[in-house]
Amino acid sequence: DAGVIQSPRHEVTEMGQEVTLRCKPISGHNSLFWYRQTMMRGLELLIYFNNNVPIDDSGMPEDRFSAKMPNASFSTLKIQPSEPRDSAVYFCASSLLTGVQPQHFGDGTRLSIL
Amino acid sequence: GESVGLHLPTLSVQEGDNSIINCAYSNSASDYFIWYKQESGKGPQFIIDIRSNMDKRQGQRVTVLLNKTVKHLSLQIAATQPGDSAVYFCAENANTGNQFYFGTGTSLTVIP
């Protein structure tokens, strides 16, 4: 079975540039989560969606960050403009919404902002 | 300047020995817990879960113990193998939707 698919796996770009991270959740999963992982702060929840609707975006650090889920099989996390402190590994996870279910993670996008 | 990062607890064990990884959770209302394993360059991978109406749950070579009185969770790995080397996270859910809160993780190193 295909797991959560993230792209790109690695991204290196200069500060000020727009960055778009992509996620395809597991088919049939109707909750999707974006996390950021750094040595300084560990694993932080940025935003999550239920049935394509954003439920809690309180973890989004600034207005430079935005996330969309136009359909059940695709989500994007965008940073514009990017800054060096945004460098981190960004994970997408998905789960079923029925009851409380484990989240299944992709392998992440390692983002480096120069 | 000096950078300050998370202090990640570490555990080193000999191959074949049993490992115990501990986690103290914060919310007494949490009623569902998961252990994740994260290998280098990969995302966290589900290992085992337990709900608050249980004290113990066993999987293949892994056992999770839950002590709600002291808000403590542990993961026991039997006959630890080099492939078990990874960072292990506990995650808790306080029945406030499907949002989980993750611990800082424990780094396990298995010595061949």
JSON list of C-alpha atoms in Angstrom, two decimals:
[
{"chain": "A", "resi": 1, "resn": "ASP", "atom": "CA", "xyz": [0.00, 0.00, 0.00]},
{"chain": "A", "resi": 2, "resn": "ALA", "atom": "CA", "xyz": [1.25, 3.48, -0.78]},
{"chain": "A", "resi": 3, "resn": "GLY", "atom": "CA", "xyz": [1.97, 5.56, 2.28]},
{"chain": "A", "resi": 4, "resn": "VAL", "atom": "CA", "xyz": [1.95, 9.31, 2.61]},
{"chain": "A", "resi": 5, "resn": "ILE", "atom": "CA", "xyz": [3.92, 10.79, -0.27]},
{"chain": "A", "resi": 6, "resn": "GLN", "atom": "CA", "xyz": [5.76, 14.07, 0.08]},
{"chain": "A", "resi": 7, "resn": "SER", "atom": "CA", "xyz": [7.64, 16.07, -2.50]},
{"chain": "A", "resi": 8, "resn": "PRO", "atom": "CA", "xyz": [10.24, 17.26, -2.91]},
{"chain": "A", "resi": 9, "resn": "ARG", "atom": "CA", "xyz": [12.40, 15.21, -0.53]},
{"chain": "A", "resi": 10, "resn": "HIS", "atom": "CA", "xyz": [14.99, 17.96, -0.40]},
{"chain": "A", "resi": 11, "resn": "GLU", "atom": "CA", "xyz": [14.76, 21.66, -1.21]},
{"chain": "A", "resi": 12, "resn": "VAL", "atom": "CA", "xyz": [17.54, 24.22, -1.09]},
{"chain": "A", "resi": 13, "resn": "THR", "atom": "CA", "xyz": [16.70, 27.78, -1.96]},
{"chain": "A", "resi": 14, "resn": "GLU", "atom": "CA", "xyz": [17.72, 31.33, -1.19]},
{"chain": "A", "resi": 15, "resn": "MET", "atom": "CA", "xyz": [15.96, 33.46, 1.34]},
{"chain": "A", "resi": 16, "resn": "GLY", "atom": "CA", "xyz": [13.10, 35.49, -0.05]},
{"chain": "A", "resi": 17, "resn": "GLN", "atom": "CA", "xyz": [12.06, 32.79, -2.48]},
{"chain": "A", "resi": 18, "resn": "GLU", "atom": "CA", "xyz": [8.68, 31.08, -2.38]},
{"chain": "A", "resi": 19, "resn": "VAL", "atom": "CA", "xyz": [8.71, 27.45, -1.28]},
{"chain": "A", "resi": 20, "resn": "THR", "atom": "CA", "xyz": [5.91, 24.98, -1.90]},
{"chain": "A", "resi": 21, "resn": "LEU", "atom": "CA", "xyz": [5.82, 21.60, -0.21]},
{"chain": "A", "resi": 22, "resn": "ARG", "atom": "CA", "xyz": [3.41, 18.95, -1.41]},
{"chain": "A", "resi": 23, "resn": "CYS", "atom": "CA", "xyz": [1.66, 16.02, 0.22]},
{"chain": "A", "resi": 24, "resn": "LYS", "atom": "CA", "xyz": [-0.50, 13.16, -0.97]},
{"chain": "A", "resi": 25, "resn": "PRO", "atom": "CA", "xyz": [-2.21, 11.45, 1.99]},
{"chain": "A", "resi": 26, "resn": "ILE", "atom": "CA", "xyz": [-3.05, 7.78, 2.19]},
{"chain": "A", "resi": 27, "resn": "SER", "atom": "CA", "xyz": [-6.10, 7.03, 0.08]},
{"chain": "A", "resi": 28, "resn": "GLY", "atom": "CA", "xyz": [-9.23, 7.05, 2.22]},
{"chain": "A", "resi": 29, "resn": "HIS", "atom": "CA", "xyz": [-7.71, 9.07, 5.03]},
{"chain": "A", "resi": 30, "resn": "ASN", "atom": "CA", "xyz": [-9.67, 12.21, 5.75]},
{"chain": "A", "resi": 31, "resn": "SER", "atom": "CA", "xyz": [-7.43, 14.00, 8.24]},
{"chain": "A", "resi": 32, "resn": "LEU", "atom": "CA", "xyz": [-4.15, 15.58, 7.20]},
{"chain": "A", "resi": 33, "resn": "PHE", "atom": "CA", "xyz": [-1.47, 17.16, 9.36]},
{"chain": "A", "resi": 34, "resn": "TRP", "atom": "CA", "xyz": [1.58, 19.32, 8.65]},
{"chain": "A", "resi": 35, "resn": "TYR", "atom": "CA", "xyz": [4.46, 19.19, 11.14]},
{"chain": "A", "resi": 36, "resn": "ARG", "atom": "CA", "xyz": [7.85, 20.85, 11.37]},
{"chain": "A", "resi": 37, "resn": "GLN", "atom": "CA", "xyz": [10.82, 19.15, 13.04]},
{"chain": "A", "resi": 38, "resn": "THR", "atom": "CA", "xyz": [13.95, 20.93, 14.24]},
{"chain": "A", "resi": 39, "resn": "MET", "atom": "CA", "xyz": [16.65, 20.16, 16.77]},
{"chain": "A", "resi": 40, "resn": "MET", "atom": "CA", "xyz": [15.66, 23.25, 18.71]},
{"chain": "A", "resi": 41, "resn": "ARG", "atom": "CA", "xyz": [11.92, 22.60, 19.04]},
{"chain": "A", "resi": 42, "resn": "GLY", "atom": "CA", "xyz": [11.34, 18.96, 18.15]},
{"chain": "A", "resi": 43, "resn": "LEU", "atom": "CA", "xyz": [8.17, 17.99, 16.30]},
{"chain": "A", "resi": 44, "resn": "GLU", "atom": "CA", "xyz": [5.62, 20.82, 16.09]},
{"chain": "A", "resi": 45, "resn": "LEU", "atom": "CA", "xyz": [2.13, 20.66, 14.64]},
{"chain": "A", "resi": 46, "resn": "LEU", "atom": "CA", "xyz": [1.58, 23.51, 12.20]},
{"chain": "A", "resi": 47, "resn": "ILE", "atom": "CA", "xyz": [-1.94, 22.91, 10.90]},
{"chain": "A", "resi": 48, "resn": "TYR", "atom": "CA", "xyz": [-4.40, 20.11, 10.34]},
{"chain": "A", "resi": 49, "resn": "PHE", "atom": "CA", "xyz": [-7.38, 19.49, 8.09]},
{"chain": "A", "resi": 50, "resn": "ASN", "atom": "CA", "xyz": [-10.46, 17.32, 8.51]},
{"chain": "A", "resi": 51, "resn": "ASN", "atom": "CA", "xyz": [-12.31, 16.52, 5.29]},
{"chain": "A", "resi": 52, "resn": "ASN", "atom": "CA", "xyz": [-10.21, 19.16, 3.48]},
{"chain": "A", "resi": 53, "resn": "VAL", "atom": "CA", "xyz": [-11.24, 21.90, 5.94]},
{"chain": "A", "resi": 54, "resn": "PRO", "atom": "CA", "xyz": [-8.57, 23.58, 8.11]},
{"chain": "A", "resi": 55, "resn": "ILE", "atom": "CA", "xyz": [-9.42, 22.90, 11.75]},
{"chain": "A", "resi": 56, "resn": "ASP", "atom": "CA", "xyz": [-6.53, 24.33, 13.73]},
{"chain": "A", "resi": 57, "resn": "ASP", "atom": "CA", "xyz": [-3.80, 26.55, 12.29]},
{"chain": "A", "resi": 58, "resn": "SER", "atom": "CA", "xyz": [-2.57, 27.94, 15.60]},
{"chain": "A", "resi": 59, "resn": "GLY", "atom": "CA", "xyz": [0.81, 26.30, 15.06]},
{"chain": "A", "resi": 60, "resn": "MET", "atom": "CA", "xyz": [1.52, 28.20, 11.86]},
{"chain": "A", "resi": 61, "resn": "PRO", "atom": "CA", "xyz": [4.39, 30.47, 12.86]},
{"chain": "A", "resi": 62, "resn": "GLU", "atom": "CA", "xyz": [3.62, 33.54, 10.77]},
{"chain": "A", "resi": 63, "resn": "ASP", "atom": "CA", "xyz": [1.55, 34.86, 7.93]},
{"chain": "A", "resi": 64, "resn": "ARG", "atom": "CA", "xyz": [4.39, 33.85, 5.63]},
{"chain": "A", "resi": 65, "resn": "PHE", "atom": "CA", "xyz": [3.11, 30.28, 6.06]},
{"chain": "A", "resi": 66, "resn": "SER", "atom": "CA", "xyz": [-0.06, 29.07, 4.37]},
{"chain": "A", "resi": 67, "resn": "ALA", "atom": "CA", "xyz": [-1.57, 25.67, 3.70]},
{"chain": "A", "resi": 68, "resn": "LYS", "atom": "CA", "xyz": [-4.29, 24.46, 1.40]},
{"chain": "A", "resi": 69, "resn": "MET", "atom": "CA", "xyz": [-6.09, 21.23, 0.75]},
{"chain": "A", "resi": 70, "resn": "PRO", "atom": "CA", "xyz": [-8.03, 21.60, -2.49]},
{"chain": "A", "resi": 71, "resn": "ASN", "atom": "CA", "xyz": [-9.14, 17.96, -2.50]},
{"chain": "A", "resi": 72, "resn": "ALA", "atom": "CA", "xyz": [-8.90, 14.78, -0.49]},
{"chain": "A", "resi": 73, "resn": "SER", "atom": "CA", "xyz": [-5.72, 13.61, -2.18]},
{"chain": "A", "resi": 74, "resn": "PHE", "atom": "CA", "xyz": [-3.52, 16.69, -2.16]},
{"chain": "A", "resi": 75, "resn": "SER", "atom": "CA", "xyz": [-2.26, 19.38, 0.17]},
{"chain": "A", "resi": 76, "resn": "THR", "atom": "CA", "xyz": [0.36, 22.11, -0.05]},
{"chain": "A", "resi": 77, "resn": "LEU", "atom": "CA", "xyz": [2.32, 24.07, 2.51]},
{"chain": "A", "resi": 78, "resn": "LYS", "atom": "CA", "xyz": [3.69, 27.33, 1.18]},
{"chain": "A", "resi": 79, "resn": "ILE", "atom": "CA", "xyz": [6.25, 29.70, 2.65]},
{"chain": "A", "resi": 80, "resn": "GLN", "atom": "CA", "xyz": [6.50, 33.13, 1.07]},
{"chain": "A", "resi": 81, "resn": "PRO", "atom": "CA", "xyz": [8.94, 34.76, 1.52]},
{"chain": "A", "resi": 82, "resn": "SER", "atom": "CA", "xyz": [11.21, 32.12, 3.00]},
{"chain": "A", "resi": 83, "resn": "GLU", "atom": "CA", "xyz": [13.80, 32.89, 5.69]},
{"chain": "A", "resi": 84, "resn": "PRO", "atom": "CA", "xyz": [16.83, 30.93, 6.96]},
{"chain": "A", "resi": 85, "resn": "ARG", "atom": "CA", "xyz": [15.04, 30.18, 10.23]},
{"chain": "A", "resi": 86, "resn": "ASP", "atom": "CA", "xyz": [12.45, 28.22, 8.26]},
{"chain": "A", "resi": 87, "resn": "SER", "atom": "CA", "xyz": [15.08, 25.56, 7.61]},
{"chain": "A", "resi": 88, "resn": "ALA", "atom": "CA", "xyz": [13.74, 22.30, 9.02]},
{"chain": "A", "resi": 89, "resn": "VAL", "atom": "CA", "xyz": [12.25, 18.97, 8.04]},
{"chain": "A", "resi": 90, "resn": "TYR", "atom": "CA", "xyz": [8.57, 19.29, 7.23]},
{"chain": "A", "resi": 91, "resn": "PHE", "atom": "CA", "xyz": [6.37, 16.23, 7.64]},
{"chain": "A", "resi": 92, "resn": "CYS", "atom": "CA", "xyz": [2.92, 15.50, 6.40]},
{"chain": "A", "resi": 93, "resn": "ALA", "atom": "CA", "xyz": [0.79, 12.87, 8.14]},
{"chain": "A", "resi": 94, "resn": "SER", "atom": "CA", "xyz": [-2.67, 11.48, 7.54]},
{"chain": "A", "resi": 95, "resn": "SER", "atom": "CA", "xyz": [-5.20, 9.46, 9.47]},
{"chain": "A", "resi": 96, "resn": "LEU", "atom": "CA", "xyz": [-8.75, 8.28, 9.45]},
{"chain": "A", "resi": 97, "resn": "LEU", "atom": "CA", "xyz": [-11.15, 10.64, 11.16]},
{"chain": "A", "resi": 98, "resn": "THR", "atom": "CA", "xyz": [-13.35, 7.99, 12.73]},
{"chain": "A", "resi": 99, "resn": "GLY", "atom": "CA", "xyz": [-12.64, 7.96, 16.45]},
{"chain": "A", "resi": 100, "resn": "VAL", "atom": "CA", "xyz": [-9.02, 8.65, 17.35]},
{"chain": "A", "resi": 101, "resn": "GLN", "atom": "CA", "xyz": [-6.65, 6.97, 14.95]},
{"chain": "A", "resi": 102, "resn": "PRO", "atom": "CA", "xyz": [-2.86, 6.76, 14.56]},
{"chain": "A", "resi": 103, "resn": "GLN", "atom": "CA", "xyz": [-1.26, 9.23, 12.21]},
{"chain": "A", "resi": 104, "resn": "HIS", "atom": "CA", "xyz": [0.86, 7.88, 9.39]},
{"chain": "A", "resi": 105, "resn": "PHE", "atom": "CA", "xyz": [3.79, 10.03, 8.36]},
{"chain": "A", "resi": 106, "resn": "GLY", "atom": "CA", "xyz": [5.54, 10.66, 5.09]},
{"chain": "A", "resi": 107, "resn": "ASP", "atom": "CA", "xyz": [9.32, 10.75, 4.91]},
{"chain": "A", "resi": 108, "resn": "GLY", "atom": "CA", "xyz": [9.41, 14.53, 5.00]},
{"chain": "A", "resi": 109, "resn": "THR", "atom": "CA", "xyz": [10.89, 17.39, 3.01]},
{"chain": "A", "resi": 110, "resn": "ARG", "atom": "CA", "xyz": [14.26, 18.63, 4.21]},
{"chain": "A", "resi": 111, "resn": "LEU", "atom": "CA", "xyz": [14.20, 22.37, 3.58]},
{"chain": "A", "resi": 112, "resn": "SER", "atom": "CA", "xyz": [17.31, 24.54, 3.65]},
{"chain": "A", "resi": 113, "resn": "ILE", "atom": "CA", "xyz": [16.99, 28.29, 3.22]},
{"chain": "A", "resi": 114, "resn": "LEU", "atom": "CA", "xyz": [20.32, 29.97, 2.49]},
{"chain": "B", "resi": 1, "resn": "GLY", "atom": "CA", "xyz": [26.62, 32.56, 19.75]},
{"chain": "B", "resi": 2, "resn": "GLU", "atom": "CA", "xyz": [25.91, 29.32, 21.51]},
{"chain": "B", "resi": 3, "resn": "SER", "atom": "CA", "xyz": [22.91, 27.40, 20.21]},
{"chain": "B", "resi": 4, "resn": "VAL", "atom": "CA", "xyz": [20.65, 25.57, 22.58]},
{"chain": "B", "resi": 5, "resn": "GLY", "atom": "CA", "xyz": [18.73, 22.59, 21.37]},
{"chain": "B", "resi": 6, "resn": "LEU", "atom": "CA", "xyz": [16.56, 19.91, 22.81]},
{"chain": "B", "resi": 7, "resn": "HIS", "atom": "CA", "xyz": [18.37, 17.55, 25.14]},
{"chain": "B", "resi": 8, "resn": "LEU", "atom": "CA", "xyz": [17.51, 14.20, 23.65]},
{"chain": "B", "resi": 9, "resn": "PRO", "atom": "CA", "xyz": [17.77, 11.37, 26.18]},
{"chain": "B", "resi": 10, "resn": "THR", "atom": "CA", "xyz": [19.95, 8.56, 24.91]},
{"chain": "B", "resi": 11, "resn": "LEU", "atom": "CA", "xyz": [20.00, 4.85, 25.61]},
{"chain": "B", "resi": 12, "resn": "SER", "atom": "CA", "xyz": [22.69, 2.41, 24.53]},
{"chain": "B", "resi": 13, "resn": "VAL", "atom": "CA", "xyz": [22.11, -1.33, 24.77]},
{"chain": "B", "resi": 14, "resn": "GLN", "atom": "CA", "xyz": [23.93, -4.44, 23.67]},
{"chain": "B", "resi": 15, "resn": "GLU", "atom": "CA", "xyz": [22.43, -6.43, 20.85]},
{"chain": "B", "resi": 16, "resn": "GLY", "atom": "CA", "xyz": [20.20, -9.13, 22.28]},
{"chain": "B", "resi": 17, "resn": "ASP", "atom": "CA", "xyz": [19.45, -7.29, 25.50]},
{"chain": "B", "resi": 18, "resn": "ASN", "atom": "CA", "xyz": [16.04, -5.86, 26.32]},
{"chain": "B", "resi": 19, "resn": "SER", "atom": "CA", "xyz": [15.45, -2.11, 26.05]},
{"chain": "B", "resi": 20, "resn": "ILE", "atom": "CA", "xyz": [13.10, 0.05, 28.08]},
{"chain": "B", "resi": 21, "resn": "ILE", "atom": "CA", "xyz": [12.24, 3.54, 26.89]},
{"chain": "B", "resi": 22, "resn": "ASN", "atom": "CA", "xyz": [10.26, 5.79, 29.20]},
{"chain": "B", "resi": 23, "resn": "CYS", "atom": "CA", "xyz": [7.90, 8.68, 28.63]},
{"chain": "B", "resi": 24, "resn": "ALA", "atom": "CA", "xyz": [6.20, 10.99, 31.10]},
{"chain": "B", "resi": 25, "resn": "TYR", "atom": "CA", "xyz": [3.07, 12.53, 29.66]},
{"chain": "B", "resi": 26, "resn": "SER", "atom": "CA", "xyz": [1.54, 15.78, 30.76]},
{"chain": "B", "resi": 27, "resn": "ASN", "atom": "CA", "xyz": [-2.22, 15.64, 30.47]},
{"chain": "B", "resi": 28, "resn": "SER", "atom": "CA", "xyz": [-4.19, 13.51, 32.90]},
{"chain": "B", "resi": 29, "resn": "ALA", "atom": "CA", "xyz": [-7.11, 13.63, 30.44]},
{"chain": "B", "resi": 30, "resn": "SER", "atom": "CA", "xyz": [-5.07, 11.86, 27.74]},
{"chain": "B", "resi": 31, "resn": "ASP", "atom": "CA", "xyz": [-6.65, 8.54, 26.91]},
{"chain": "B", "resi": 32, "resn": "TYR", "atom": "CA", "xyz": [-4.83, 7.26, 23.83]},
{"chain": "B", "resi": 33, "resn": "PHE", "atom": "CA", "xyz": [-1.10, 6.85, 23.41]},
{"chain": "B", "resi": 34, "resn": "ILE", "atom": "CA", "xyz": [1.18, 5.85, 20.56]},
{"chain": "B", "resi": 35, "resn": "TRP", "atom": "CA", "xyz": [4.83, 4.94, 20.29]},
{"chain": "B", "resi": 36, "resn": "TYR", "atom": "CA", "xyz": [6.60, 5.97, 17.09]},
{"chain": "B", "resi": 37, "resn": "LYS", "atom": "CA", "xyz": [10.03, 5.00, 15.78]},
{"chain": "B", "resi": 38, "resn": "GLN", "atom": "CA", "xyz": [11.97, 7.45, 13.62]},
{"chain": "B", "resi": 39, "resn": "GLU", "atom": "CA", "xyz": [15.00, 6.30, 11.69]},
{"chain": "B", "resi": 40, "resn": "SER", "atom": "CA", "xyz": [17.46, 8.75, 10.19]},
{"chain": "B", "resi": 41, "resn": "GLY", "atom": "CA", "xyz": [16.07, 10.45, 7.10]},
{"chain": "B", "resi": 42, "resn": "LYS", "atom": "CA", "xyz": [12.59, 9.01, 7.55]},
{"chain": "B", "resi": 43, "resn": "GLY", "atom": "CA", "xyz": [9.30, 10.00, 9.09]},
{"chain": "B", "resi": 44, "resn": "PRO", "atom": "CA", "xyz": [7.99, 8.65, 12.40]},
{"chain": "B", "resi": 45, "resn": "GLN", "atom": "CA", "xyz": [6.66, 5.13, 12.00]},
{"chain": "B", "resi": 46, "resn": "PHE", "atom": "CA", "xyz": [3.80, 3.73, 14.09]},
{"chain": "B", "resi": 47, "resn": "ILE", "atom": "CA", "xyz": [4.93, 0.91, 16.41]},
{"chain": "B", "resi": 48, "resn": "ILE", "atom": "CA", "xyz": [2.16, 0.25, 18.93]},
{"chain": "B", "resi": 49, "resn": "ASP", "atom": "CA", "xyz": [-0.69, 2.04, 20.64]},
{"chain": "B", "resi": 50, "resn": "ILE", "atom": "CA", "xyz": [-2.62, 1.71, 23.88]},
{"chain": "B", "resi": 51, "resn": "ARG", "atom": "CA", "xyz": [-5.85, 3.17, 25.19]},
{"chain": "B", "resi": 52, "resn": "SER", "atom": "CA", "xyz": [-6.35, 4.28, 28.76]},
{"chain": "B", "resi": 53, "resn": "ASN", "atom": "CA", "xyz": [-8.62, 1.36, 29.63]},
{"chain": "B", "resi": 54, "resn": "MET", "atom": "CA", "xyz": [-5.58, -0.93, 29.38]},
{"chain": "B", "resi": 55, "resn": "ASP", "atom": "CA", "xyz": [-2.36, -1.17, 31.40]},
{"chain": "B", "resi": 56, "resn": "LYS", "atom": "CA", "xyz": [-0.38, -3.30, 28.99]},
{"chain": "B", "resi": 57, "resn": "ARG", "atom": "CA", "xyz": [-0.37, -4.19, 25.34]},
{"chain": "B", "resi": 58, "resn": "GLN", "atom": "CA", "xyz": [1.96, -6.51, 23.49]},
{"chain": "B", "resi": 59, "resn": "GLY", "atom": "CA", "xyz": [3.08, -6.58, 19.90]},
{"chain": "B", "resi": 60, "resn": "GLN", "atom": "CA", "xyz": [5.83, -8.38, 18.10]},
{"chain": "B", "resi": 61, "resn": "ARG", "atom": "CA", "xyz": [8.91, -7.98, 20.35]},
{"chain": "B", "resi": 62, "resn": "VAL", "atom": "CA", "xyz": [7.41, -4.81, 21.83]},
{"chain": "B", "resi": 63, "resn": "THR", "atom": "CA", "xyz": [5.31, -4.17, 24.92]},
{"chain": "B", "resi": 64, "resn": "VAL", "atom": "CA", "xyz": [3.80, -0.90, 26.04]},
{"chain": "B", "resi": 65, "resn": "LEU", "atom": "CA", "xyz": [2.97, -0.29, 29.70]},
{"chain": "B", "resi": 66, "resn": "LEU", "atom": "CA", "xyz": [0.72, 2.51, 30.89]},
{"chain": "B", "resi": 67, "resn": "ASN", "atom": "CA", "xyz": [0.62, 3.81, 34.46]},
{"chain": "B", "resi": 68, "resn": "LYS", "atom": "CA", "xyz": [-2.10, 6.43, 34.63]},
{"chain": "B", "resi": 69, "resn": "THR", "atom": "CA", "xyz": [-1.52, 7.11, 38.32]},
{"chain": "B", "resi": 70, "resn": "VAL", "atom": "CA", "xyz": [1.89, 8.64, 37.66]},
{"chain": "B", "resi": 71, "resn": "LYS", "atom": "CA", "xyz": [1.25, 9.54, 34.00]},
{"chain": "B", "resi": 72, "resn": "HIS", "atom": "CA", "xyz": [3.99, 7.28, 32.74]},
{"chain": "B", "resi": 73, "resn": "LEU", "atom": "CA", "xyz": [4.32, 5.26, 29.58]},
{"chain": "B", "resi": 74, "resn": "SER", "atom": "CA", "xyz": [7.08, 2.81, 28.68]},
{"chain": "B", "resi": 75, "resn": "LEU", "atom": "CA", "xyz": [8.11, 0.85, 25.62]},
{"chain": "B", "resi": 76, "resn": "GLN", "atom": "CA", "xyz": [9.91, -2.43, 26.09]},
{"chain": "B", "resi": 77, "resn": "ILE", "atom": "CA", "xyz": [11.79, -3.98, 23.19]},
{"chain": "B", "resi": 78, "resn": "ALA", "atom": "CA", "xyz": [12.80, -7.60, 23.59]},
{"chain": "B", "resi": 79, "resn": "ALA", "atom": "CA", "xyz": [16.03, -8.96, 22.15]},
{"chain": "B", "resi": 80, "resn": "THR", "atom": "CA", "xyz": [17.07, -5.60, 20.75]},
{"chain": "B", "resi": 81, "resn": "GLN", "atom": "CA", "xyz": [18.57, -5.69, 17.27]},
{"chain": "B", "resi": 82, "resn": "PRO", "atom": "CA", "xyz": [20.78, -3.20, 15.38]},
{"chain": "B", "resi": 83, "resn": "GLY", "atom": "CA", "xyz": [17.75, -2.31, 13.23]},
{"chain": "B", "resi": 84, "resn": "ASP", "atom": "CA", "xyz": [16.04, -1.01, 16.36]},
{"chain": "B", "resi": 85, "resn": "SER", "atom": "CA", "xyz": [18.50, 1.91, 16.54]},
{"chain": "B", "resi": 86, "resn": "ALA", "atom": "CA", "xyz": [16.37, 5.02, 16.08]},
{"chain": "B", "resi": 87, "resn": "VAL", "atom": "CA", "xyz": [14.67, 7.85, 17.95]},
{"chain": "B", "resi": 88, "resn": "TYR", "atom": "CA", "xyz": [11.49, 6.77, 19.75]},
{"chain": "B", "resi": 89, "resn": "PHE", "atom": "CA", "xyz": [8.63, 9.17, 20.43]},
{"chain": "B", "resi": 90, "resn": "CYS", "atom": "CA", "xyz": [5.58, 8.83, 22.61]},
{"chain": "B", "resi": 91, "resn": "ALA", "atom": "CA", "xyz": [2.46, 10.72, 21.55]},
{"chain": "B", "resi": 92, "resn": "GLU", "atom": "CA", "xyz": [-0.68, 11.41, 23.59]},
{"chain": "B", "resi": 93, "resn": "ASN", "atom": "CA", "xyz": [-4.21, 12.32, 22.64]},
{"chain": "B", "resi": 94, "resn": "ALA", "atom": "CA", "xyz": [-6.57, 13.96, 25.09]},
{"chain": "B", "resi": 95, "resn": "ASN", "atom": "CA", "xyz": [-9.73, 13.16, 23.15]},
{"chain": "B", "resi": 96, "resn": "THR", "atom": "CA", "xyz": [-9.81, 16.69, 21.77]},
{"chain": "B", "resi": 97, "resn": "GLY", "atom": "CA", "xyz": [-10.14, 15.59, 18.21]},
{"chain": "B", "resi": 98, "resn": "ASN", "atom": "CA", "xyz": [-7.39, 13.72, 16.45]},
{"chain": "B", "resi": 99, "resn": "GLN", "atom": "CA", "xyz": [-4.55, 15.99, 17.48]},
{"chain": "B", "resi": 100, "resn": "PHE", "atom": "CA", "xyz": [-1.57, 14.35, 19.17]},
{"chain": "B", "resi": 101, "resn": "TYR", "atom": "CA", "xyz": [1.16, 15.88, 21.31]},
{"chain": "B", "resi": 102, "resn": "PHE", "atom": "CA", "xyz": [4.61, 14.42, 20.84]},
{"chain": "B", "resi": 103, "resn": "GLY", "atom": "CA", "xyz": [7.38, 14.03, 23.39]},
{"chain": "B", "resi": 104, "resn": "THR", "atom": "CA", "xyz": [10.95, 15.08, 22.65]},
{"chain": "B", "resi": 105, "resn": "GLY", "atom": "CA", "xyz": [12.06, 11.54, 21.88]},
{"chain": "B", "resi": 106, "resn": "THR", "atom": "CA", "xyz": [14.71, 9.09, 23.11]},
{"chain": "B", "resi": 107, "resn": "SER", "atom": "CA", "xyz": [17.63, 8.05, 20.96]},
{"chain": "B", "resi": 108, "resn": "LEU", "atom": "CA", "xyz": [18.30, 4.30, 21.12]},
{"chain": "B", "resi": 109, "resn": "THR", "atom": "CA", "xyz": [21.65, 2.94, 19.97]},
{"chain": "B", "resi": 110, "resn": "VAL", "atom": "CA", "xyz": [22.16, -0.81, 19.71]},
{"chain": "B", "resi": 111, "resn": "ILE", "atom": "CA", "xyz": [25.75, -1.96, 20.04]},
{"chain": "B", "resi": 112, "resn": "PRO", "atom": "CA", "xyz": [26.50, -5.05, 17.95]}
]
